[in-house]
Amino acid sequence: MKKYIGKRLFWALVALIGLSIFIFYFGRIIPGDPIRMMVSPQTPDHVVEELRESLALDQPVYTQYFYWMRNVFQGDLGFSVYSRRSVTADVQQYLPRSLELIAYAASVQIVGSFLLGIFAGSNIDKWQDHITRLFSYIGVSVPAFVFAIIFQLVFSQNLGWFPTSGSLSEGVATPSRVTGFIGLDALFSGEFFTIGNYIWHATLPAVALAIPGMEQVARMIRSGMITINQKDYISMARGYGLPERTVRFKYLLRPSIIPGVTVLGMQIAMMLGNAFLVELIFRWPGFSRFAINAMLRSDLNTIVATVMIVGIMFAIINIVVDTLVAYIDPRIRYSGS
Amino acid sequence: MTKKVLEIKDLNVGYETYRGVTDVIYDLNMEVHKKEKIGIIGESGCGKTTTMKTINRILPNNAVIKDGEVNFNGNDVLKMKKKELMKLRRKNVSMIPQDPTASLNPLFKVKTQMKDILKYSKEHGEDIDYKEKSIELFESVALADPERVYESYPFQLSGGMRQRVCIAMSLATPKDLMIADEPTSNLDVTIQNQVLDLIGKILEERDLSAILVSQALGTVKKFVDKIYVIYAGTVIEIAETKQLFDNPIHPYTVGLLEATPKLTGGGFSAGIAGQTPDYIDPPSGCRFQPRCPHYSNECENEKPKMIKVEKDHYVACWRS
Ligand SMILES: Nc1ncnc2c1ncn2[C@@H]1O[C@H](COP(=O)(O)OP(=O)(O)OP(=O)(O)O)[C@@H](O)[C@H]1O
Ligand SMILES: [Mg+2]
């Protein structure tokens, strides 16, 4: 098992280095001069060139890459020509908010997809199954931001159950910064009201973000259960006289969820990208909204940092999923590769 | 006559498929008396497993039981409520599967599966030592290194060991009827005889009623008193083992016997031209008529009745 994880870690690292080279190179050959975009049109040429030199943008790409690499290891992601401060500061400010939102959405997605999937899979072709199928069609075909708009209209503007936007109510102070994660920081300082307020604000965007993937994973769990239910080892388990709940929730469920778990991981990894419009709609002060704006302005260092963060998220979630699947399926665990 | 343990009456079973509902088991009748050992033979796909799975109702959920009775000790299994059915499965009927690899859950250790079987059999007290009991069972089926087997996942065992594990599981509680559904057809030729001998030994020692299923007569004839020959979901000949061997009457039985070159396994349908019918639209009358070398018009018009040809020998064929 250790070897199995070690191997995956190694390859994740290789993939991330490859990704960094790729994005670094492409970021620098796309048209548009980042210096010109950052200064006013009247700036004289020699000032532009000086700036270019001071940011090392006049050097060959590989030299720039090594400078960048060296700085990354010192915690410096470079200067953002969009926010006019260090990318590290931007990441520290915005990323925790998005990660918290995603963690919330992921929890909703995991719980929801399992409940729906098992609910449908245990009642094949009965009304429960048809209802969840209807939900799934809606969930799969409607993108997250549409849910965001509908939820905002219905649950905050019409019914007033949830706040329309933002992450904390007016008058609720941001807890003093320890980790940058509001939920955690509030927990450390014992401000439970703040936690509640934060969760209340995050609920609609998190649910909107969770729904499309949730429906898809629920379908996979359902069809997993149908497939596994046909296996000889399930009819044999029934034949030994095991109670139906043991057969279903122990012997049937475990093999049924493997494909669902893999897809669930991918869905969660993709949330950072999908969060953009949802963050925009709920004015959630998160990273997706910030990053896309920076990208639209050819802010190179932010682009590279963003892509790397998404890459790292994928890598981490991949390893978690692979480990989980290996934990569920001993054949993978013992094959060693 | 001894007591009937099992009596199947006019059973009809099919499967829901994308082409419609099939007609696999067709008016099948069968009886097993106390302590009797029955052999069932027939080609691949003729409905042997389907019939066996009907006995303790473990058919896949696209199966449709259309009609008939399966009486076990006088109670119709097909009408049983959950509780009675659980009791039947725990105390009365045991099954040795056709494919041990597919019949053990790949994600759970042998000990987990064994433990649940022992636990829910409700045969052993609360204070049962699962490990000790399992190892005892493993020893009774001559599994080498039972401790290791107990701690293993099924994929860490050989095919023969897996089948022995399945046999041990079927013996977890004493049962009235043991069903062995082609217990060796998925095993290496070299260990087929070992496993058959083990089953023979168990049958002898425990004095159970038993049904032994096979594609070939040779495999079962050592162990059974009486043989049912099945074709396309219906019984076409019944006889004492020796009688059937010496004097097969139905053209299908004759073909089946001629095509059994060795004692175990392999290539029988070569002896009879054609193949088992399409169960969506099976042939009318005698289901064997399209393949029968002695076909005549009446075969197509009506299903032949089972008639007695000599003592303990019945056949369903218009020629007799
Ligand atoms: N789950 C299922 N869905 C649809 N058809 C099925 C299903 N299981 C079996 N059948 C069909 O029913 C027929 C009888 O199958 P069955 O497994 O009972 O045959 P068998 O006599 O046990 O054959 P074998 O010797 O190969 O084990 C076959 O035509 C098979 O294709
Ligand atoms: Mg079979």
mmCIF file of C-alpha atoms in Angstrom, chain A residues 74-306:
data_model
loop_
_atom_site.group_PDB
_atom_site.id
_atom_site.type_symbol
_atom_site.label_atom_id
_atom_site.label_comp_id
_atom_site.label_asym_id
_atom_site.label_seq_id
_atom_site.Cartn_x
_atom_site.Cartn_y
_atom_site.Cartn_z
ATOM 1 C CA GLN A 74 10.869 30.554 -1.609
ATOM 2 C CA GLY A 75 7.106 31.000 -1.546
ATOM 3 C CA ASP A 76 7.135 33.766 -4.127
ATOM 4 C CA LEU A 77 4.782 33.273 -7.049
ATOM 5 C CA GLY A 78 5.824 36.507 -8.761
ATOM 6 C CA PHE A 79 4.243 39.875 -9.241
ATOM 7 C CA SER A 80 0.712 40.274 -10.533
ATOM 8 C CA VAL A 81 0.306 43.035 -13.081
ATOM 9 C CA TYR A 82 -3.452 42.797 -12.517
ATOM 10 C CA SER A 83 -3.676 43.209 -8.764
ATOM 11 C CA ARG A 84 -0.316 45.015 -8.550
ATOM 12 C CA ARG A 85 0.931 43.005 -5.661
ATOM 13 C CA SER A 86 2.475 39.570 -5.215
ATOM 14 C CA VAL A 87 0.493 36.617 -6.554
ATOM 15 C CA THR A 88 1.246 34.869 -3.273
ATOM 16 C CA ALA A 89 -0.773 37.503 -1.432
ATOM 17 C CA ASP A 90 -3.665 37.105 -3.861
ATOM 18 C CA VAL A 91 -3.632 33.352 -3.505
ATOM 19 C CA GLN A 92 -3.535 33.631 0.273
ATOM 20 C CA GLN A 93 -6.478 35.962 0.265
ATOM 21 C CA TYR A 94 -8.760 34.284 -2.256
ATOM 22 C CA LEU A 95 -7.913 30.593 -2.380
ATOM 23 C CA PRO A 96 -9.032 29.659 1.168
ATOM 24 C CA ARG A 97 -12.491 31.079 0.471
ATOM 25 C CA SER A 98 -12.879 28.948 -2.644
ATOM 26 C CA LEU A 99 -11.487 25.871 -0.947
ATOM 27 C CA GLU A 100 -13.967 26.269 1.872
ATOM 28 C CA LEU A 101 -16.807 26.632 -0.585
ATOM 29 C CA ILE A 102 -15.601 23.579 -2.479
ATOM 30 C CA ALA A 103 -15.200 21.543 0.693
ATOM 31 C CA TYR A 104 -18.790 22.370 1.570
ATOM 32 C CA ALA A 105 -20.001 21.593 -1.947
ATOM 33 C CA ALA A 106 -18.003 18.369 -1.994
ATOM 34 C CA SER A 107 -19.559 17.227 1.282
ATOM 35 C CA VAL A 108 -23.019 17.942 -0.073
ATOM 36 C CA GLN A 109 -22.104 16.124 -3.274
ATOM 37 C CA ILE A 110 -20.724 13.048 -1.521
ATOM 38 C CA VAL A 111 -23.619 12.651 0.892
ATOM 39 C CA GLY A 112 -26.236 13.531 -1.733
ATOM 40 C CA SER A 113 -24.924 11.278 -4.461
ATOM 41 C CA PHE A 114 -24.650 8.290 -2.134
ATOM 42 C CA LEU A 115 -28.105 8.792 -0.686
ATOM 43 C CA LEU A 116 -29.735 9.301 -4.076
ATOM 44 C CA GLY A 117 -27.775 6.504 -5.729
ATOM 45 C CA ILE A 118 -28.573 3.959 -3.038
ATOM 46 C CA PHE A 119 -32.165 5.139 -2.873
ATOM 47 C CA ALA A 120 -32.598 4.616 -6.613
ATOM 48 C CA GLY A 121 -30.477 1.459 -6.751
ATOM 49 C CA SER A 122 -32.463 -0.196 -3.983
ATOM 50 C CA ASN A 123 -35.763 0.526 -5.700
ATOM 51 C CA ILE A 124 -35.059 -0.165 -9.343
ATOM 52 C CA ASP A 125 -37.975 0.686 -11.616
ATOM 53 C CA LYS A 126 -40.156 1.813 -8.755
ATOM 54 C CA TRP A 127 -41.276 5.391 -8.252
ATOM 55 C CA GLN A 128 -38.193 6.234 -6.175
ATOM 56 C CA ASP A 129 -36.041 5.314 -9.130
ATOM 57 C CA HIS A 130 -38.111 7.323 -11.595
ATOM 58 C CA ILE A 131 -38.056 10.408 -9.397
ATOM 59 C CA THR A 132 -34.288 10.310 -8.999
ATOM 60 C CA ARG A 133 -33.930 9.708 -12.724
ATOM 61 C CA LEU A 134 -35.933 12.860 -13.382
ATOM 62 C CA PHE A 135 -33.702 14.755 -10.951
ATOM 63 C CA SER A 136 -30.647 13.386 -12.683
ATOM 64 C CA TYR A 137 -31.714 14.528 -16.109
ATOM 65 C CA ILE A 138 -32.230 17.994 -14.758
ATOM 66 C CA GLY A 139 -29.011 17.885 -12.751
ATOM 67 C CA VAL A 140 -26.869 16.676 -15.613
ATOM 68 C CA SER A 141 -28.286 18.962 -18.275
ATOM 69 C CA VAL A 142 -28.473 22.196 -16.281
ATOM 70 C CA PRO A 143 -25.142 23.837 -15.410
ATOM 71 C CA ALA A 144 -24.302 24.929 -11.877
ATOM 72 C CA PHE A 145 -24.670 28.643 -12.517
ATOM 73 C CA VAL A 146 -28.301 28.236 -13.584
ATOM 74 C CA PHE A 147 -29.016 26.557 -10.263
ATOM 75 C CA ALA A 148 -27.168 29.431 -8.621
ATOM 76 C CA ILE A 149 -29.448 32.000 -10.277
ATOM 77 C CA ILE A 150 -32.613 30.029 -9.517
ATOM 78 C CA PHE A 151 -31.620 29.434 -5.893
ATOM 79 C CA GLN A 152 -30.778 33.074 -5.438
ATOM 80 C CA LEU A 153 -34.125 34.144 -6.850
ATOM 81 C CA VAL A 154 -36.196 31.628 -4.962
ATOM 82 C CA PHE A 155 -34.508 31.010 -1.664
ATOM 83 C CA SER A 156 -32.963 34.360 -0.942
ATOM 84 C CA GLN A 157 -34.960 36.986 -2.805
ATOM 85 C CA ASN A 158 -38.449 35.471 -2.644
ATOM 86 C CA LEU A 159 -38.386 33.367 0.476
ATOM 87 C CA GLY A 160 -35.621 35.217 2.282
ATOM 88 C CA TRP A 161 -34.228 32.040 3.822
ATOM 89 C CA PHE A 162 -30.677 32.707 2.788
ATOM 90 C CA PRO A 163 -28.558 35.823 2.166
ATOM 91 C CA THR A 164 -28.290 36.945 -1.446
ATOM 92 C CA SER A 165 -24.551 37.349 -1.578
ATOM 93 C CA GLY A 166 -21.245 37.686 0.185
ATOM 94 C CA SER A 167 -19.689 35.415 2.749
ATOM 95 C CA LEU A 168 -20.452 37.136 6.086
ATOM 96 C CA SER A 169 -23.294 39.431 7.135
ATOM 97 C CA GLU A 170 -22.612 43.077 7.717
ATOM 98 C CA GLY A 171 -21.424 43.631 11.247
ATOM 99 C CA VAL A 172 -20.007 40.134 11.535
ATOM 100 C CA ALA A 173 -16.278 40.624 11.741
ATOM 101 C CA THR A 174 -13.855 38.427 9.873
ATOM 102 C CA PRO A 175 -12.058 36.364 12.516
ATOM 103 C CA SER A 176 -8.448 37.232 13.123
ATOM 104 C CA ARG A 177 -6.322 35.500 10.587
ATOM 105 C CA VAL A 178 -4.560 32.294 11.547
ATOM 106 C CA THR A 179 -4.959 30.040 8.546
ATOM 107 C CA GLY A 180 -6.902 32.300 6.195
ATOM 108 C CA PHE A 181 -9.762 29.833 6.271
ATOM 109 C CA ILE A 182 -12.632 31.737 7.834
ATOM 110 C CA GLY A 183 -14.350 28.645 9.124
ATOM 111 C CA LEU A 184 -11.174 27.366 10.787
ATOM 112 C CA ASP A 185 -10.096 30.746 12.109
ATOM 113 C CA ALA A 186 -13.506 31.299 13.665
ATOM 114 C CA LEU A 187 -13.319 27.841 15.191
ATOM 115 C CA PHE A 188 -9.909 28.597 16.713
ATOM 116 C CA SER A 189 -11.187 31.775 18.304
ATOM 117 C CA GLY A 190 -14.420 30.115 19.376
ATOM 118 C CA GLU A 191 -16.661 32.430 17.373
ATOM 119 C CA PHE A 192 -19.431 29.986 16.683
ATOM 120 C CA PHE A 193 -21.866 32.613 15.545
ATOM 121 C CA THR A 194 -19.418 33.561 12.816
ATOM 122 C CA ILE A 195 -19.133 29.942 11.700
ATOM 123 C CA GLY A 196 -22.893 29.650 11.492
ATOM 124 C CA ASN A 197 -23.168 32.901 9.601
ATOM 125 C CA TYR A 198 -20.479 31.809 7.176
ATOM 126 C CA ILE A 199 -22.093 28.431 6.547
ATOM 127 C CA TRP A 200 -25.437 30.145 6.034
ATOM 128 C CA HIS A 201 -23.910 32.339 3.353
ATOM 129 C CA ALA A 202 -22.113 29.442 1.702
ATOM 130 C CA THR A 203 -25.114 27.105 1.525
ATOM 131 C CA LEU A 204 -26.766 28.227 -1.703
ATOM 132 C CA PRO A 205 -23.560 28.526 -3.739
ATOM 133 C CA ALA A 206 -22.290 25.201 -2.362
ATOM 134 C CA VAL A 207 -25.495 23.350 -3.185
ATOM 135 C CA ALA A 208 -25.642 24.915 -6.661
ATOM 136 C CA LEU A 209 -22.065 23.815 -7.243
ATOM 137 C CA ALA A 210 -22.715 20.308 -5.938
ATOM 138 C CA ILE A 211 -25.867 19.407 -7.837
ATOM 139 C CA PRO A 212 -24.728 18.632 -11.402
ATOM 140 C CA GLY A 213 -21.951 16.231 -10.367
ATOM 141 C CA MET A 214 -24.061 14.790 -7.607
ATOM 142 C CA GLU A 215 -26.721 13.603 -10.023
ATOM 143 C CA GLN A 216 -24.161 12.046 -12.293
ATOM 144 C CA VAL A 217 -22.476 10.143 -9.488
ATOM 145 C CA ALA A 218 -25.864 9.020 -8.150
ATOM 146 C CA ARG A 219 -26.593 7.497 -11.572
ATOM 147 C CA MET A 220 -23.289 5.669 -11.522
ATOM 148 C CA ILE A 221 -23.896 4.245 -8.078
ATOM 149 C CA ARG A 222 -27.357 3.156 -9.169
ATOM 150 C CA SER A 223 -26.102 1.374 -12.261
ATOM 151 C CA GLY A 224 -23.232 -0.111 -10.237
ATOM 152 C CA MET A 225 -25.789 -1.612 -7.897
ATOM 153 C CA ILE A 226 -27.774 -3.051 -10.800
ATOM 154 C CA THR A 227 -24.701 -4.638 -12.333
ATOM 155 C CA ILE A 228 -23.387 -6.094 -9.095
ATOM 156 C CA ASN A 229 -26.842 -7.337 -8.117
ATOM 157 C CA GLN A 230 -26.631 -9.762 -11.067
ATOM 158 C CA LYS A 231 -23.379 -11.289 -9.818
ATOM 159 C CA ASP A 232 -23.274 -14.859 -8.622
ATOM 160 C CA TYR A 233 -21.709 -13.853 -5.326
ATOM 161 C CA ILE A 234 -24.759 -11.761 -4.502
ATOM 162 C CA SER A 235 -27.251 -14.531 -5.249
ATOM 163 C CA MET A 236 -25.044 -16.912 -3.293
ATOM 164 C CA ALA A 237 -25.005 -14.497 -0.334
ATOM 165 C CA ARG A 238 -28.797 -14.472 -0.446
ATOM 166 C CA GLY A 239 -28.733 -18.250 -0.800
ATOM 167 C CA TYR A 240 -26.817 -18.619 2.471
ATOM 168 C CA GLY A 241 -29.706 -16.877 4.176
ATOM 169 C CA LEU A 242 -27.986 -13.588 4.959
ATOM 170 C CA PRO A 243 -30.499 -10.842 5.737
ATOM 171 C CA GLU A 244 -31.289 -8.542 2.836
ATOM 172 C CA ARG A 245 -29.770 -5.505 4.543
ATOM 173 C CA THR A 246 -26.435 -7.295 5.026
ATOM 174 C CA VAL A 247 -26.448 -8.416 1.424
ATOM 175 C CA ARG A 248 -27.331 -4.955 0.163
ATOM 176 C CA PHE A 249 -25.371 -2.604 2.357
ATOM 177 C CA LYS A 250 -22.311 -4.746 2.820
ATOM 178 C CA TYR A 251 -21.737 -7.195 0.007
ATOM 179 C CA LEU A 252 -23.525 -5.348 -2.782
ATOM 180 C CA LEU A 253 -22.763 -1.726 -2.005
ATOM 181 C CA ARG A 254 -19.008 -1.920 -1.699
ATOM 182 C CA PRO A 255 -18.260 -3.221 -5.210
ATOM 183 C CA SER A 256 -21.032 -1.020 -6.638
ATOM 184 C CA ILE A 257 -19.523 2.307 -5.662
ATOM 185 C CA ILE A 258 -16.067 1.942 -7.215
ATOM 186 C CA PRO A 259 -16.859 3.659 -10.556
ATOM 187 C CA GLY A 260 -18.879 6.294 -8.703
ATOM 188 C CA VAL A 261 -15.987 7.117 -6.379
ATOM 189 C CA THR A 262 -13.654 7.709 -9.317
ATOM 190 C CA VAL A 263 -16.086 10.051 -11.029
ATOM 191 C CA LEU A 264 -16.866 11.775 -7.749
ATOM 192 C CA GLY A 265 -13.180 12.630 -7.402
ATOM 193 C CA MET A 266 -13.073 14.155 -10.875
ATOM 194 C CA GLN A 267 -16.220 16.157 -10.184
ATOM 195 C CA ILE A 268 -14.750 17.623 -7.018
ATOM 196 C CA ALA A 269 -11.475 18.406 -8.748
ATOM 197 C CA MET A 270 -13.322 20.299 -11.450
ATOM 198 C CA MET A 271 -15.227 22.439 -8.975
ATOM 199 C CA LEU A 272 -12.548 25.113 -8.817
ATOM 200 C CA GLY A 273 -13.162 25.823 -12.474
ATOM 201 C CA ASN A 274 -16.946 25.464 -12.234
ATOM 202 C CA ALA A 275 -17.034 27.768 -9.242
ATOM 203 C CA PHE A 276 -16.310 30.860 -11.327
ATOM 204 C CA LEU A 277 -19.850 31.790 -12.336
ATOM 205 C CA VAL A 278 -21.291 30.658 -9.043
ATOM 206 C CA GLU A 279 -18.839 32.865 -7.161
ATOM 207 C CA LEU A 280 -19.697 35.697 -9.493
ATOM 208 C CA ILE A 281 -23.444 35.334 -8.943
ATOM 209 C CA PHE A 282 -23.192 35.145 -5.178
ATOM 210 C CA ARG A 283 -20.369 37.663 -5.042
ATOM 211 C CA TRP A 284 -18.367 35.123 -3.164
ATOM 212 C CA PRO A 285 -14.884 36.551 -2.626
ATOM 213 C CA GLY A 286 -13.176 33.454 -3.954
ATOM 214 C CA PHE A 287 -10.293 32.438 -6.122
ATOM 215 C CA SER A 288 -12.142 31.416 -9.270
ATOM 216 C CA ARG A 289 -13.588 34.853 -9.762
ATOM 217 C CA PHE A 290 -10.246 36.476 -9.110
ATOM 218 C CA ALA A 291 -8.279 34.090 -11.305
ATOM 219 C CA ILE A 292 -10.510 34.383 -14.349
ATOM 220 C CA ASN A 293 -10.375 38.151 -14.198
ATOM 221 C CA ALA A 294 -6.603 37.996 -14.010
ATOM 222 C CA MET A 295 -6.461 35.625 -16.950
ATOM 223 C CA LEU A 296 -8.579 37.863 -19.115
ATOM 224 C CA ARG A 297 -5.918 40.509 -18.597
ATOM 225 C CA SER A 298 -2.992 38.224 -19.572
ATOM 226 C CA ASP A 299 -1.590 38.378 -16.074
ATOM 227 C CA LEU A 300 1.121 35.768 -16.632
ATOM 228 C CA ASN A 301 2.167 34.990 -13.095
ATOM 229 C CA THR A 302 -1.412 34.612 -11.964
ATOM 230 C CA ILE A 303 -2.187 32.361 -14.933
ATOM 231 C CA VAL A 304 0.720 30.097 -14.109
ATOM 232 C CA ALA A 305 -0.155 30.068 -10.413
ATOM 233 C CA THR A 306 -3.805 29.314 -11.143
#
